[in-house]
PDB file of C-alpha atoms in Angstrom:
ATOM      1  CA  UNK Q   1      -4.503  -5.249  -6.087  1.00 67.00           C
ATOM      2  CA  UNK Q   2      -3.120  -6.941  -3.123  1.00 88.00           C
ATOM      3  CA  UNK Q   3       0.353  -5.317  -1.721  1.00 94.00           C
ATOM      4  CA  UNK Q   4       3.367  -7.020  -0.722  1.00 96.00           C
ATOM      5  CA  UNK Q   5       6.146  -5.202   0.555  1.00 97.00           C
ATOM      6  CA  UNK Q   6      10.029  -6.372   0.835  1.00 98.00           C
ATOM      7  CA  UNK Q   7      12.781  -5.280   2.732  1.00 97.00           C
ATOM      8  CA  UNK Q   8      15.646  -4.032   2.244  1.00 98.00           C
ATOM      9  CA  UNK Q   9      15.095  -2.488  -1.341  1.00 97.00           C
ATOM     10  CA  UNK Q  10      18.836  -3.120  -1.868  1.00 97.00           C
ATOM     11  CA  UNK Q  11      21.935  -4.237   0.036  1.00 98.00           C
ATOM     12  CA  UNK Q  12      25.657  -4.479  -0.333  1.00 97.00           C
ATOM     13  CA  UNK Q  13      27.282  -6.834   1.781  1.00 96.00           C
ATOM     14  CA  UNK Q  14      30.859  -8.359   2.066  1.00 97.00           C
ATOM     15  CA  UNK Q  15      31.635 -11.900   0.892  1.00 97.00           C
ATOM     16  CA  UNK Q  16      31.179 -14.575   4.092  1.00 97.00           C
ATOM     17  CA  UNK Q  17      28.479 -12.527   5.455  1.00 97.00           C
ATOM     18  CA  UNK Q  18      24.510 -13.287   5.732  1.00 97.00           C
ATOM     19  CA  UNK Q  19      21.839 -10.965   4.671  1.00 98.00           C
ATOM     20  CA  UNK Q  20      18.192 -11.441   5.697  1.00 98.00           C
ATOM     21  CA  UNK Q  21      15.247 -10.115   3.337  1.00 98.00           C
ATOM     22  CA  UNK Q  22      11.742  -9.561   4.779  1.00 97.00           C
ATOM     23  CA  UNK Q  23       8.780 -10.019   2.626  1.00 96.00           C
ATOM     24  CA  UNK Q  24       5.274  -9.036   4.276  1.00 95.00           C
ATOM     25  CA  UNK Q  25       1.897  -9.167   2.806  1.00 93.00           C
ATOM     26  CA  UNK Q  26       0.359  -5.754   3.750  1.00 94.00           C
ATOM     27  CA  UNK Q  27      -3.518  -6.159   3.250  1.00 90.00           C
ATOM     28  CA  UNK Q  28      -4.053  -9.928   3.066  1.00 89.00           C
ATOM     29  CA  UNK Q  29      -3.133 -13.246   4.618  1.00 89.00           C
ATOM     30  CA  UNK Q  30      -0.836 -15.463   2.192  1.00 87.00           C
ATOM     31  CA  UNK Q  31      -0.714 -18.773   3.138  1.00 79.00           C
ATOM     32  CA  UNK Q  32       1.991 -19.818   0.433  1.00 90.00           C
ATOM     33  CA  UNK Q  33       5.022 -17.630  -0.223  1.00 93.00           C
ATOM     34  CA  UNK Q  34       7.590 -17.613  -2.895  1.00 95.00           C
ATOM     35  CA  UNK Q  35      11.066 -16.714  -3.361  1.00 97.00           C
ATOM     36  CA  UNK Q  36      12.473 -15.820  -7.020  1.00 97.00           C
ATOM     37  CA  UNK Q  37      15.620 -14.731  -8.215  1.00 96.00           C
ATOM     38  CA  UNK Q  38      16.322 -12.891 -11.533  1.00 96.00           C
ATOM     39  CA  UNK Q  39      19.645 -12.211 -13.455  1.00 93.00           C
ATOM     40  CA  UNK Q  40      19.969  -9.459 -15.939  1.00 90.00           C
ATOM     41  CA  UNK Q  41      17.787  -9.805 -18.606  1.00 87.00           C
ATOM     42  CA  UNK Q  42      16.976 -13.088 -17.541  1.00 90.00           C
ATOM     43  CA  UNK Q  43      13.698 -15.094 -16.472  1.00 90.00           C
ATOM     44  CA  UNK Q  44      12.663 -15.354 -13.192  1.00 93.00           C
ATOM     45  CA  UNK Q  45      13.803 -18.329 -11.460  1.00 94.00           C
ATOM     46  CA  UNK Q  46      11.759 -19.897  -8.608  1.00 94.00           C
ATOM     47  CA  UNK Q  47      13.760 -20.678  -5.729  1.00 96.00           C
ATOM     48  CA  UNK Q  48      11.403 -21.700  -3.139  1.00 94.00           C
ATOM     49  CA  UNK Q  49       8.073 -22.210  -2.054  1.00 92.00           C
ATOM     50  CA  UNK Q  50       6.819 -21.882   1.856  1.00 90.00           C
ATOM     51  CA  UNK Q  51       3.553 -22.562   3.517  1.00 86.00           C
ATOM     52  CA  UNK Q  52       3.074 -20.658   6.707  1.00 81.00           C
ATOM     53  CA  UNK Q  53       4.449 -22.869   9.708  1.00 80.00           C
ATOM     54  CA  UNK Q  54       6.271 -25.824   7.639  1.00 83.00           C
ATOM     55  CA  UNK Q  55       9.487 -26.263   5.885  1.00 86.00           C
ATOM     56  CA  UNK Q  56       9.952 -24.530   2.450  1.00 91.00           C
ATOM     57  CA  UNK Q  57      10.322 -26.671  -0.260  1.00 91.00           C
ATOM     58  CA  UNK Q  58      13.212 -25.863  -2.655  1.00 94.00           C
ATOM     59  CA  UNK Q  59      13.823 -25.991  -6.486  1.00 93.00           C
ATOM     60  CA  UNK Q  60      16.050 -28.492  -7.832  1.00 94.00           C
ATOM     61  CA  UNK Q  61      19.480 -26.793  -7.634  1.00 94.00           C
ATOM     62  CA  UNK Q  62      18.892 -24.109  -4.799  1.00 95.00           C
ATOM     63  CA  UNK Q  63      20.926 -25.151  -1.539  1.00 94.00           C
ATOM     64  CA  UNK Q  64      18.760 -25.006   1.337  1.00 93.00           C
ATOM     65  CA  UNK Q  65      21.276 -24.708   3.722  1.00 94.00           C
ATOM     66  CA  UNK Q  66      22.281 -21.267   1.953  1.00 96.00           C
ATOM     67  CA  UNK Q  67      19.474 -19.834   1.315  1.00 97.00           C
ATOM     68  CA  UNK Q  68      17.424 -20.106   4.891  1.00 95.00           C
ATOM     69  CA  UNK Q  69      13.331 -19.378   4.334  1.00 94.00           C
ATOM     70  CA  UNK Q  70      11.170 -18.805   7.430  1.00 90.00           C
ATOM     71  CA  UNK Q  71       7.400 -18.440   6.836  1.00 88.00           C
ATOM     72  CA  UNK Q  72       6.536 -17.474  10.745  1.00 82.00           C
ATOM     73  CA  UNK Q  73       2.950 -16.089   9.841  1.00 88.00           C
ATOM     74  CA  UNK Q  74       0.436 -15.439   7.151  1.00 88.00           C
ATOM     75  CA  UNK Q  75       1.816 -12.264   6.467  1.00 91.00           C
ATOM     76  CA  UNK Q  76       5.462 -12.741   6.964  1.00 93.00           C
ATOM     77  CA  UNK Q  77       8.378 -14.675   5.347  1.00 94.00           C
ATOM     78  CA  UNK Q  78      12.279 -14.078   5.201  1.00 95.00           C
ATOM     79  CA  UNK Q  79      15.022 -15.421   3.162  1.00 97.00           C
ATOM     80  CA  UNK Q  80      18.538 -15.346   4.689  1.00 97.00           C
ATOM     81  CA  UNK Q  81      21.587 -15.603   2.101  1.00 97.00           C
ATOM     82  CA  UNK Q  82      24.168 -17.263   4.394  1.00 97.00           C
ATOM     83  CA  UNK Q  83      27.907 -16.863   3.981  1.00 96.00           C
ATOM     84  CA  UNK Q  84      27.047 -14.731   0.464  1.00 97.00           C
ATOM     85  CA  UNK Q  85      29.430 -14.967  -2.252  1.00 96.00           C
ATOM     86  CA  UNK Q  86      29.688 -12.733  -5.216  1.00 96.00           C
ATOM     87  CA  UNK Q  87      27.945 -15.067  -7.414  1.00 96.00           C
ATOM     88  CA  UNK Q  88      24.830 -14.686  -4.957  1.00 96.00           C
ATOM     89  CA  UNK Q  89      24.255 -11.016  -6.298  1.00 97.00           C
ATOM     90  CA  UNK Q  90      21.051 -10.882  -7.937  1.00 97.00           C
ATOM     91  CA  UNK Q  91      17.709  -9.335  -7.886  1.00 97.00           C
ATOM     92  CA  UNK Q  92      15.673 -11.573  -5.251  1.00 98.00           C
ATOM     93  CA  UNK Q  93      11.824 -11.050  -5.345  1.00 98.00           C
ATOM     94  CA  UNK Q  94       9.331 -12.757  -3.230  1.00 97.00           C
ATOM     95  CA  UNK Q  95       5.832 -13.444  -3.913  1.00 96.00           C
ATOM     96  CA  UNK Q  96       2.373 -13.821  -1.913  1.00 94.00           C
ATOM     97  CA  UNK Q  97      -0.608 -15.897  -3.091  1.00 91.00           C
ATOM     98  CA  UNK Q  98      -3.932 -15.073  -2.019  1.00 84.00           C
ATOM     99  CA  UNK Q  99      -6.483 -17.474  -1.028  1.00 75.00           C
ATOM    100  CA  UNK Q 100      -8.930 -16.831  -3.760  1.00 74.00           C
ATOM    101  CA  UNK Q 101      -8.371 -17.255  -7.401  1.00 77.00           C
ATOM    102  CA  UNK Q 102      -4.718 -18.191  -7.003  1.00 84.00           C
ATOM    103  CA  UNK Q 103      -3.753 -14.533  -7.758  1.00 90.00           C
ATOM    104  CA  UNK Q 104      -0.304 -14.114  -6.865  1.00 93.00           C
ATOM    105  CA  UNK Q 105       1.310 -10.484  -5.924  1.00 95.00           C
ATOM    106  CA  UNK Q 106       5.180  -9.681  -6.235  1.00 97.00           C
ATOM    107  CA  UNK Q 107       6.977  -7.556  -3.688  1.00 97.00           C
ATOM    108  CA  UNK Q 108       9.522  -4.662  -5.332  1.00 98.00           C
ATOM    109  CA  UNK Q 109      12.302  -6.694  -4.950  1.00 98.00           C
ATOM    110  CA  UNK Q 110      15.619  -6.776  -3.280  1.00 98.00           C
ATOM    111  CA  UNK Q 111      18.931  -6.083  -5.185  1.00 97.00           C
ATOM    112  CA  UNK Q 112      21.757  -7.620  -3.415  1.00 97.00           C
ATOM    113  CA  UNK Q 113      25.529  -7.165  -4.227  1.00 97.00           C
ATOM    114  CA  UNK Q 114      28.267  -9.069  -2.620  1.00 97.00           C
ATOM    115  CA  UNK Q 115      31.602  -7.717  -2.653  1.00 97.00           C
TER     116      UNK Q 115
ATOM    117  CA  UNK O   1       7.210 -28.895 -25.499  1.00 61.00           C
ATOM    118  CA  UNK O   2       7.552 -25.914 -23.026  1.00 68.00           C
ATOM    119  CA  UNK O   3       4.884 -25.549 -20.426  1.00 89.00           C
ATOM    120  CA  UNK O   4       4.214 -21.774 -21.324  1.00 94.00           C
ATOM    121  CA  UNK O   5       5.279 -20.494 -24.666  1.00 94.00           C
ATOM    122  CA  UNK O   6       5.327 -16.844 -25.930  1.00 94.00           C
ATOM    123  CA  UNK O   7       7.215 -14.976 -28.785  1.00 87.00           C
ATOM    124  CA  UNK O   8       9.830 -13.392 -27.058  1.00 82.00           C
ATOM    125  CA  UNK O   9       9.593 -10.192 -29.464  1.00 84.00           C
ATOM    126  CA  UNK O  10      10.345  -7.510 -29.392  1.00 92.00           C
ATOM    127  CA  UNK O  11       6.943  -6.514 -30.421  1.00 96.00           C
ATOM    128  CA  UNK O  12       7.063  -2.771 -31.681  1.00 97.00           C
ATOM    129  CA  UNK O  13       3.697  -1.014 -32.204  1.00 97.00           C
ATOM    130  CA  UNK O  14       3.136   2.643 -32.928  1.00 98.00           C
ATOM    131  CA  UNK O  15       1.642   4.946 -30.063  1.00 98.00           C
ATOM    132  CA  UNK O  16      -2.362   4.392 -30.114  1.00 98.00           C
ATOM    133  CA  UNK O  17      -2.233   1.162 -32.365  1.00 98.00           C
ATOM    134  CA  UNK O  18      -3.419  -2.120 -30.411  1.00 98.00           C
ATOM    135  CA  UNK O  19      -0.645  -4.333 -29.035  1.00 97.00           C
ATOM    136  CA  UNK O  20      -1.503  -8.069 -29.277  1.00 97.00           C
ATOM    137  CA  UNK O  21       0.550 -10.723 -27.030  1.00 97.00           C
ATOM    138  CA  UNK O  22      -0.273 -14.225 -27.533  1.00 96.00           C
ATOM    139  CA  UNK O  23       0.393 -17.196 -25.107  1.00 96.00           C
ATOM    140  CA  UNK O  24       0.165 -20.982 -25.386  1.00 96.00           C
ATOM    141  CA  UNK O  25       0.162 -23.543 -23.025  1.00 95.00           C
ATOM    142  CA  UNK O  26       0.666 -27.340 -22.390  1.00 93.00           C
ATOM    143  CA  UNK O  27      -1.204 -28.443 -19.381  1.00 89.00           C
ATOM    144  CA  UNK O  28      -5.153 -29.082 -20.540  1.00 88.00           C
ATOM    145  CA  UNK O  29      -5.906 -29.122 -17.264  1.00 85.00           C
ATOM    146  CA  UNK O  30      -4.758 -25.865 -16.428  1.00 88.00           C
ATOM    147  CA  UNK O  31      -7.760 -23.409 -14.884  1.00 86.00           C
ATOM    148  CA  UNK O  32      -5.929 -20.189 -13.791  1.00 92.00           C
ATOM    149  CA  UNK O  33      -4.601 -17.636 -16.188  1.00 96.00           C
ATOM    150  CA  UNK O  34      -2.557 -14.606 -15.705  1.00 97.00           C
ATOM    151  CA  UNK O  35      -0.534 -11.816 -17.284  1.00 98.00           C
ATOM    152  CA  UNK O  36       1.872  -9.578 -15.591  1.00 98.00           C
ATOM    153  CA  UNK O  37       3.730  -6.678 -16.870  1.00 98.00           C
ATOM    154  CA  UNK O  38       7.524  -6.276 -15.557  1.00 97.00           C
ATOM    155  CA  UNK O  39       9.558  -2.876 -16.499  1.00 97.00           C
ATOM    156  CA  UNK O  40      13.577  -3.191 -16.572  1.00 94.00           C
ATOM    157  CA  UNK O  41      14.779  -3.670 -13.461  1.00 94.00           C
ATOM    158  CA  UNK O  42      11.473  -4.171 -11.624  1.00 96.00           C
ATOM    159  CA  UNK O  43       9.451  -6.716 -10.301  1.00 97.00           C
ATOM    160  CA  UNK O  44       6.368  -8.160 -11.859  1.00 97.00           C
ATOM    161  CA  UNK O  45       3.071  -6.443 -11.454  1.00 97.00           C
ATOM    162  CA  UNK O  46      -0.363  -8.437 -11.959  1.00 96.00           C
ATOM    163  CA  UNK O  47      -2.456  -6.825 -14.705  1.00 96.00           C
ATOM    164  CA  UNK O  48      -5.052  -9.285 -15.657  1.00 96.00           C
ATOM    165  CA  UNK O  49      -6.487 -12.551 -14.456  1.00 95.00           C
ATOM    166  CA  UNK O  50      -8.688 -14.878 -16.422  1.00 96.00           C
ATOM    167  CA  UNK O  51     -10.241 -18.192 -15.417  1.00 94.00           C
ATOM    168  CA  UNK O  52     -13.387 -18.788 -17.998  1.00 94.00           C
ATOM    169  CA  UNK O  53     -13.359 -18.852 -21.831  1.00 96.00           C
ATOM    170  CA  UNK O  54     -14.313 -15.860 -23.661  1.00 96.00           C
ATOM    171  CA  UNK O  55     -12.982 -12.068 -23.096  1.00 97.00           C
ATOM    172  CA  UNK O  56     -12.280 -10.338 -19.980  1.00 97.00           C
ATOM    173  CA  UNK O  57     -11.838  -6.567 -20.425  1.00 97.00           C
ATOM    174  CA  UNK O  58     -10.260  -4.101 -17.784  1.00 96.00           C
ATOM    175  CA  UNK O  59      -9.600  -0.605 -19.132  1.00 97.00           C
ATOM    176  CA  UNK O  60      -7.236  -0.666 -22.074  1.00 98.00           C
ATOM    177  CA  UNK O  61      -6.440  -4.389 -21.527  1.00 98.00           C
ATOM    178  CA  UNK O  62      -8.468  -7.341 -22.752  1.00 98.00           C
ATOM    179  CA  UNK O  63      -7.432 -10.646 -21.902  1.00 98.00           C
ATOM    180  CA  UNK O  64      -8.739 -13.485 -23.956  1.00 98.00           C
ATOM    181  CA  UNK O  65      -9.024 -17.363 -23.159  1.00 97.00           C
ATOM    182  CA  UNK O  66      -9.620 -20.680 -25.166  1.00 97.00           C
ATOM    183  CA  UNK O  67      -9.135 -23.622 -23.357  1.00 95.00           C
ATOM    184  CA  UNK O  68     -10.054 -25.663 -26.283  1.00 95.00           C
ATOM    185  CA  UNK O  69      -7.125 -24.150 -28.115  1.00 95.00           C
ATOM    186  CA  UNK O  70      -4.760 -23.929 -24.977  1.00 95.00           C
ATOM    187  CA  UNK O  71      -4.326 -20.082 -26.023  1.00 96.00           C
ATOM    188  CA  UNK O  72      -4.327 -16.801 -23.999  1.00 97.00           C
ATOM    189  CA  UNK O  73      -4.025 -13.402 -25.309  1.00 97.00           C
ATOM    190  CA  UNK O  74      -3.733 -10.178 -24.046  1.00 98.00           C
ATOM    191  CA  UNK O  75      -4.633  -6.830 -26.100  1.00 98.00           C
ATOM    192  CA  UNK O  76      -3.709  -3.263 -25.121  1.00 98.00           C
ATOM    193  CA  UNK O  77      -5.726  -0.751 -27.006  1.00 98.00           C
ATOM    194  CA  UNK O  78      -4.513   2.732 -27.308  1.00 98.00           C
ATOM    195  CA  UNK O  79      -1.022   1.835 -26.801  1.00 98.00           C
ATOM    196  CA  UNK O  80       1.170   4.280 -24.899  1.00 98.00           C
ATOM    197  CA  UNK O  81       5.007   4.534 -24.232  1.00 97.00           C
ATOM    198  CA  UNK O  82       4.497   3.860 -20.592  1.00 97.00           C
ATOM    199  CA  UNK O  83       3.359   0.390 -21.816  1.00 98.00           C
ATOM    200  CA  UNK O  84       6.439  -0.767 -23.040  1.00 97.00           C
ATOM    201  CA  UNK O  85       7.711  -3.303 -21.045  1.00 97.00           C
ATOM    202  CA  UNK O  86       8.030  -7.116 -20.976  1.00 96.00           C
ATOM    203  CA  UNK O  87       4.737  -8.882 -20.456  1.00 97.00           C
ATOM    204  CA  UNK O  88       4.917 -12.418 -18.900  1.00 97.00           C
ATOM    205  CA  UNK O  89       2.156 -14.923 -19.376  1.00 97.00           C
ATOM    206  CA  UNK O  90       1.546 -17.210 -16.156  1.00 96.00           C
ATOM    207  CA  UNK O  91      -0.629 -20.437 -15.887  1.00 95.00           C
ATOM    208  CA  UNK O  92      -1.261 -22.370 -12.678  1.00 90.00           C
ATOM    209  CA  UNK O  93      -0.364 -25.703 -12.818  1.00 80.00           C
ATOM    210  CA  UNK O  94      -0.781 -28.446 -10.086  1.00 77.00           C
ATOM    211  CA  UNK O  95       2.510 -29.454  -9.126  1.00 74.00           C
ATOM    212  CA  UNK O  96       2.019 -32.289  -6.876  1.00 75.00           C
ATOM    213  CA  UNK O  97       0.908 -32.981  -3.162  1.00 73.00           C
ATOM    214  CA  UNK O  98      -1.712 -30.549  -3.103  1.00 73.00           C
ATOM    215  CA  UNK O  99       0.589 -27.584  -4.409  1.00 77.00           C
ATOM    216  CA  UNK O 100      -0.003 -25.256  -7.253  1.00 81.00           C
ATOM    217  CA  UNK O 101       2.758 -23.421  -9.052  1.00 83.00           C
ATOM    218  CA  UNK O 102       2.588 -20.721 -11.225  1.00 89.00           C
ATOM    219  CA  UNK O 103       4.586 -21.171 -14.240  1.00 91.00           C
ATOM    220  CA  UNK O 104       5.934 -18.298 -16.177  1.00 93.00           C
ATOM    221  CA  UNK O 105       6.375 -18.070 -20.017  1.00 94.00           C
ATOM    222  CA  UNK O 106       9.475 -16.128 -20.856  1.00 93.00           C
ATOM    223  CA  UNK O 107       7.861 -13.131 -21.939  1.00 95.00           C
ATOM    224  CA  UNK O 108       7.248 -10.700 -24.844  1.00 96.00           C
ATOM    225  CA  UNK O 109       8.998  -7.395 -24.725  1.00 96.00           C
ATOM    226  CA  UNK O 110       6.826  -4.806 -25.934  1.00 97.00           C
ATOM    227  CA  UNK O 111       8.141  -1.420 -27.401  1.00 97.00           C
ATOM    228  CA  UNK O 112       5.581   1.356 -27.827  1.00 97.00           C
ATOM    229  CA  UNK O 113       6.728   3.820 -30.521  1.00 97.00           C
ATOM    230  CA  UNK O 114       6.033   7.609 -30.112  1.00 95.00           C
TER     231      UNK O 114
END
């Protein structure tokens, strides 16, 4: 299957700082990338959908000024959590969709802890 | 009615048995169906995709699709303890403005007992 990388795999930051997470599709081009978050023992929650070269579409209840998404190329999307607070601590997972058959592959995730 | 429904489990099967996971979906226009496996603390991994009615086999996994009944299933033959995970059923649905979104069920937790 296709490979999606994510960096960093885990990060600890202080409250009020910003954190950037990178997501790359390594062996395919992805016109559409997705960002999810997942709390322990809960379902995946879609945060936003991004298409290369255009603004991200955020799900209801997700603050677009807090979670900045940039999809600058067909292989790279970034999520920046601005002014992070402890309640932002979660498992953030990116996903990229291939051109054909709508197959969607997930990165390994980034575990964010805000102290 | 939830868009994608799965029995949350846990489903326990003995090692070597067949595990059967089921999923129903509400959007009759759905065309693409997927099964993901998610180990605890890890991200989902795509294990099967199916687009046409009938069966699709890949190693120990068989996906079955019945669009008339709006039903998708995953069979795991010769279940191994390493198959213990949460299995997510996912369906592509049209979300408007030319966009298609993957909708997940809540997942079925499978436990394979040695």
